[in-house]
Tab-separated table of C-alpha atoms and ligand atoms in Angstrom:
chain	number	residue	atom	x	y	z
R	20	MET	CA	-34.129	-27.741	22.739
R	21	ASN	CA	-31.418	-31.315	23.013
R	22	ILE	CA	-28.317	-30.649	23.377
R	23	ASP	CA	-27.224	-32.198	19.635
R	24	THR	CA	-29.801	-29.646	18.529
R	25	LYS	CA	-28.119	-26.810	20.249
R	26	HIS	CA	-24.831	-27.873	18.486
R	27	LYS	CA	-26.491	-28.075	15.310
R	28	LYS	CA	-28.461	-24.245	15.828
R	29	ILE	CA	-24.211	-22.739	16.216
R	30	ILE	CA	-23.074	-25.132	13.387
R	31	GLU	CA	-25.124	-23.076	11.152
R	32	ILE	CA	-24.270	-19.384	13.090
R	33	VAL	CA	-20.731	-20.577	12.975
R	34	GLN	CA	-20.876	-21.198	9.090
R	35	GLU	CA	-22.533	-18.353	8.322
R	36	LYS	CA	-19.976	-15.677	9.966
R	37	LEU	CA	-17.409	-17.536	8.868
R	38	ALA	CA	-15.285	-17.194	5.484
R	39	CYS	CA	-12.070	-16.450	5.227
R	40	SER	CA	-10.316	-19.235	4.029
R	41	ALA	CA	-7.776	-20.224	6.949
R	42	HIS	CA	-10.175	-20.107	10.057
R	43	ASN	CA	-13.163	-21.797	8.555
R	44	LEU	CA	-15.346	-24.008	9.348
R	45	ASP	CA	-13.171	-26.977	8.387
R	46	HIS	CA	-10.796	-25.485	10.972
R	47	VAL	CA	-13.514	-25.564	14.225
R	48	PHE	CA	-14.410	-28.734	13.170
R	49	ARG	CA	-10.513	-30.085	13.700
R	50	VAL	CA	-10.558	-28.262	16.170
R	51	CYS	CA	-13.392	-29.316	17.569
R	52	ASN	CA	-12.220	-33.002	16.660
R	53	LEU	CA	-9.060	-32.842	18.263
R	54	CYS	CA	-10.638	-31.494	21.901
R	55	LEU	CA	-12.978	-34.872	21.962
R	56	LEU	CA	-9.388	-36.354	21.561
R	57	ILE	CA	-7.230	-34.728	23.705
R	58	ALA	CA	-10.923	-34.756	26.533
R	59	LYS	CA	-10.442	-38.653	26.779
R	60	TYR	CA	-7.621	-38.594	28.111
R	61	GLU	CA	-8.346	-35.774	30.795
R	62	LYS	CA	-10.129	-36.003	34.071
R	63	ASP	CA	-13.172	-34.193	34.762
R	64	VAL	CA	-13.900	-32.688	31.257
R	65	ASP	CA	-17.555	-30.815	30.772
R	66	LEU	CA	-18.355	-32.075	26.957
R	67	GLU	CA	-21.218	-28.733	27.256
R	68	VAL	CA	-18.379	-26.684	28.524
R	69	LEU	CA	-16.128	-27.583	25.463
R	70	ILE	CA	-17.879	-28.615	22.176
R	71	PRO	CA	-19.689	-25.018	22.043
R	72	SER	CA	-16.678	-23.233	22.524
R	73	ALA	CA	-14.247	-25.191	20.486
R	74	LEU	CA	-17.418	-24.869	17.765
R	75	LEU	CA	-18.026	-20.655	18.750
R	76	HIS	CA	-13.809	-19.443	19.788
R	77	ASP	CA	-13.578	-18.382	15.941
R	78	ILE	CA	-16.652	-16.756	15.489
R	79	ALA	CA	-15.534	-13.131	15.670
R	80	ARG	CA	-11.788	-13.843	13.829
R	81	VAL	CA	-14.038	-12.073	10.275
R	82	GLU	CA	-14.291	-8.984	11.834
R	83	GLU	CA	-11.233	-9.715	13.540
R	84	SER	CA	-9.355	-9.229	9.670
R	85	LYS	CA	-11.638	-6.497	8.553
R	86	ASP	CA	-10.029	-4.303	11.136
R	87	LYS	CA	-7.563	-1.521	9.938
R	88	THR	CA	-6.317	-0.251	13.991
R	89	GLY	CA	-5.364	-3.731	14.597
R	90	LYS	CA	-6.959	-2.917	18.308
R	91	LEU	CA	-10.193	-5.573	17.530
R	92	ASP	CA	-8.878	-9.095	19.136
R	93	HIS	CA	-11.577	-11.682	18.134
R	94	ALA	CA	-10.890	-13.984	21.796
R	95	ILE	CA	-13.090	-11.440	23.211
R	96	LEU	CA	-15.332	-9.928	21.178
R	97	GLY	CA	-15.852	-13.584	20.256
R	98	SER	CA	-16.743	-14.615	23.787
R	99	GLU	CA	-19.649	-11.307	23.569
R	100	ILE	CA	-20.982	-12.345	19.896
R	101	ALA	CA	-21.368	-16.379	21.819
R	102	GLU	CA	-22.776	-14.783	24.836
R	103	ASP	CA	-25.460	-13.671	22.568
R	104	ILE	CA	-26.099	-16.821	20.875
R	105	LEU	CA	-26.033	-19.053	23.831
R	106	ARG	CA	-28.488	-17.004	25.521
R	107	ARG	CA	-30.647	-17.457	22.822
R	108	LEU	CA	-30.506	-21.205	22.549
R	109	GLN	CA	-31.170	-21.456	26.615
R	110	TYR	CA	-27.368	-22.458	28.335
R	111	LYS	CA	-27.373	-21.500	31.772
R	112	ASP	CA	-25.628	-18.653	33.346
R	113	GLU	CA	-22.677	-20.753	34.829
R	114	LYS	CA	-22.337	-23.064	31.724
R	115	ILE	CA	-21.704	-18.859	29.709
R	116	GLU	CA	-19.164	-18.450	31.529
R	117	LYS	CA	-17.151	-21.657	31.319
R	118	ILE	CA	-17.242	-20.962	27.466
R	119	LYS	CA	-16.352	-17.872	27.569
R	120	HIS	CA	-13.507	-18.454	29.753
R	121	CYS	CA	-12.512	-20.536	26.746
R	122	ILE	CA	-13.057	-17.435	24.215
R	123	ILE	CA	-11.023	-15.390	25.409
R	124	THR	CA	-8.313	-17.629	26.236
R	125	HIS	CA	-8.350	-19.608	23.298
R	126	ARG	CA	-5.588	-17.083	22.176
R	127	PHE	CA	-2.022	-16.400	21.849
R	128	ARG	CA	-1.680	-13.319	22.404
R	129	THR	CA	-4.415	-12.545	24.089
R	130	GLY	CA	-2.272	-12.157	27.951
R	131	ASN	CA	-5.026	-14.558	29.652
R	132	GLU	CA	-4.415	-18.164	30.431
R	133	PRO	CA	-7.402	-20.974	30.085
R	134	ASN	CA	-7.245	-21.833	34.941
R	135	THR	CA	-9.731	-24.633	33.270
R	136	ILE	CA	-8.871	-28.031	31.898
R	137	GLU	CA	-11.563	-27.468	29.207
R	138	ALA	CA	-10.293	-23.811	28.227
R	139	LYS	CA	-6.605	-25.681	28.216
R	140	ILE	CA	-7.787	-28.334	25.852
R	141	LEU	CA	-9.447	-26.003	23.248
R	142	PHE	CA	-6.291	-23.900	23.752
R	143	ASP	CA	-4.139	-26.342	22.919
R	144	SER	CA	-6.625	-28.281	19.678
R	145	ASP	CA	-6.333	-24.939	18.115
R	146	LYS	CA	-2.582	-24.541	18.619
R	147	LEU	CA	-1.922	-28.474	16.569
R	148	ASP	CA	-4.349	-27.480	13.951
R	149	ALA	CA	-1.404	-25.154	12.723
R	150	ILE	CA	1.117	-27.789	12.740
R	151	GLY	CA	1.277	-31.068	10.995
R	152	ALA	CA	0.208	-31.784	7.614
R	153	SER	CA	-2.859	-29.615	8.542
R	154	GLY	CA	-0.613	-26.658	9.479
R	155	ILE	CA	1.152	-26.584	6.269
R	156	ALA	CA	-2.257	-26.870	4.204
R	157	ARG	CA	-4.013	-23.988	6.103
R	158	THR	CA	0.079	-21.583	6.248
R	159	PHE	CA	-0.365	-22.535	2.108
R	160	MET	CA	-3.403	-21.609	1.401
R	161	LEU	CA	-3.004	-18.242	3.245
R	162	ALA	CA	0.214	-17.700	1.547
R	163	GLY	CA	-2.373	-18.043	-1.434
R	164	GLN	CA	-4.306	-15.762	-0.728
R	165	PHE	CA	-1.629	-13.160	0.165
R	166	ARG	CA	0.534	-13.518	-2.681
R	167	GLN	CA	3.154	-14.558	-0.918
R	168	ARG	CA	6.533	-16.590	-1.934
R	169	LEU	CA	6.882	-19.990	-0.393
R	170	ILE	CA	10.868	-18.784	0.427
R	171	ALA	CA	12.141	-15.321	1.452
R	172	ASN	CA	15.607	-14.932	0.312
R	173	GLU	CA	16.919	-12.668	2.916
R	174	PRO	CA	18.030	-13.459	6.237
R	175	LEU	CA	15.343	-13.669	9.402
R	176	ASN	CA	16.002	-10.945	10.992
R	177	ASN	CA	16.514	-8.358	8.778
R	178	TYR	CA	12.722	-9.578	7.613
R	179	LEU	CA	11.676	-9.461	11.458
R	180	GLU	CA	12.839	-5.893	11.552
R	181	PHE	CA	11.215	-3.730	8.353
R	182	ASN	CA	8.427	-6.365	8.385
R	183	THR	CA	6.772	-6.471	12.149
R	184	VAL	CA	5.093	-4.190	13.716
R	185	GLU	CA	4.121	-4.506	17.438
R	186	ASN	CA	2.636	-7.507	19.177
R	187	GLY	CA	3.907	-9.320	16.464
R	188	ARG	CA	1.812	-8.245	13.554
R	189	LEU	CA	2.467	-7.943	9.877
R	190	LYS	CA	3.261	-5.075	7.930
R	191	ASP	CA	3.264	-6.534	4.663
R	192	VAL	CA	1.501	-9.637	4.863
R	193	SER	CA	2.585	-10.197	0.724
R	194	LYS	CA	6.306	-10.619	2.375
R	195	HIS	CA	5.719	-12.893	4.864
R	196	THR	CA	6.050	-16.648	3.681
R	197	PRO	CA	4.760	-19.941	5.226
R	198	PHE	CA	8.506	-21.084	5.971
R	199	ILE	CA	9.011	-17.803	8.716
R	200	GLU	CA	5.562	-18.958	10.235
R	201	TYR	CA	7.248	-22.086	10.548
R	202	GLU	CA	10.311	-20.333	11.728
R	203	VAL	CA	9.297	-17.922	13.698
R	204	LYS	CA	5.824	-19.760	15.271
R	205	PHE	CA	5.042	-22.858	14.657
R	206	LYS	CA	8.432	-24.532	16.067
R	207	LYS	CA	7.624	-23.180	19.575
R	208	ILE	CA	3.566	-24.152	19.497
R	209	PRO	CA	4.729	-27.374	21.698
R	210	ASP	CA	6.412	-25.480	24.075
R	211	LYS	CA	3.156	-23.827	24.840
R	212	LEU	CA	0.793	-26.613	24.653
R	213	TYR	CA	-0.426	-27.700	28.579
R	214	THR	CA	-1.869	-31.087	28.285
R	215	LYS	CA	-0.092	-34.044	27.882
R	216	LYS	CA	-2.039	-35.181	25.130
R	217	ALA	CA	-0.903	-32.258	22.844
R	218	LYS	CA	1.898	-32.128	24.044
R	219	GLU	CA	2.736	-35.610	22.553
R	220	ILE	CA	1.151	-34.695	19.548
R	221	GLY	CA	2.345	-31.653	19.302
R	222	LYS	CA	5.901	-33.388	19.819
R	223	GLU	CA	4.857	-35.640	16.076
R	224	ARG	CA	3.267	-32.856	14.316
R	225	LEU	CA	6.243	-30.723	14.486
R	226	GLU	CA	8.758	-33.455	13.044
R	227	PHE	CA	6.459	-34.006	10.373
R	228	MET	CA	6.949	-30.763	9.771
R	229	GLU	CA	10.320	-30.618	10.477
R	230	SER	CA	10.905	-33.042	7.266
R	231	TYR	CA	8.669	-31.200	4.943
R	232	PHE	CA	10.522	-28.030	5.127
R	233	ASN	CA	13.487	-29.101	5.410
R	234	ARG	CA	12.628	-31.519	1.806
R	235	LEU	CA	11.033	-28.284	0.767
R	236	MET	CA	14.256	-26.949	0.583
R	237	LEU	CA	16.216	-28.546	-0.745
R	238	GLU	CA	13.967	-28.991	-4.266
R	239	ILE	CA	14.387	-25.033	-4.205
R	240	ASP	CA	18.051	-24.965	-3.847
R	241	GLY	CA	17.778	-28.232	-6.154
R	242	ILE	CA	19.397	-30.439	-4.632
R	243	LYS	CA	16.347	-33.065	-4.962
A	10	FE2	FE1	-9.066	-17.874	17.081
A	11	FE2	FE1	-9.415	-21.205	16.110
């Protein structure tokens, strides 16, 4: 089986698995495109590792959303599901281990740091998709899904006290808003990125996002 056929098979499997709106196949393709862009600015990137990693990185996202214990980590479970798929597609052990490392370390909260160039590129690309125009669209898709308001009327510290539990998880997702997500999470993203090109893109995307939310505030307050 050639590489293109393998990628097509992976896409078919991932499409079936991903149903929720903000982590659907479009997110996977955007991440994949960003990976290819950033890879052009880095040396010795193995696309045979990077592309399947990007395609499979959120394969367990739906399982994590369904999990009521809050303990299921889609990065860890995803790496196990990916291993099965890759074995069936006859990937070599050495590639499978590298792909699993990328998937396990793509997540903020896991605590495992990406230590290969492919893992760093996937981490950066996945985080970049949360900011900029795509990030705004995704955060409002989620807001619609969970019937959130555009902004909350109370001070941020009050909100964080009553609506977060351990690991930064939310008690009540319907009380969350896109603006809070921007203030608490998205603003920090560019500082957490590894590659030079991603940092550059991140800075520019955040500037765009900031001007959008500033404008939104003015419109809500009836100033513009
Ligand atoms: Fe993820
Ligand atoms: Fe993702």
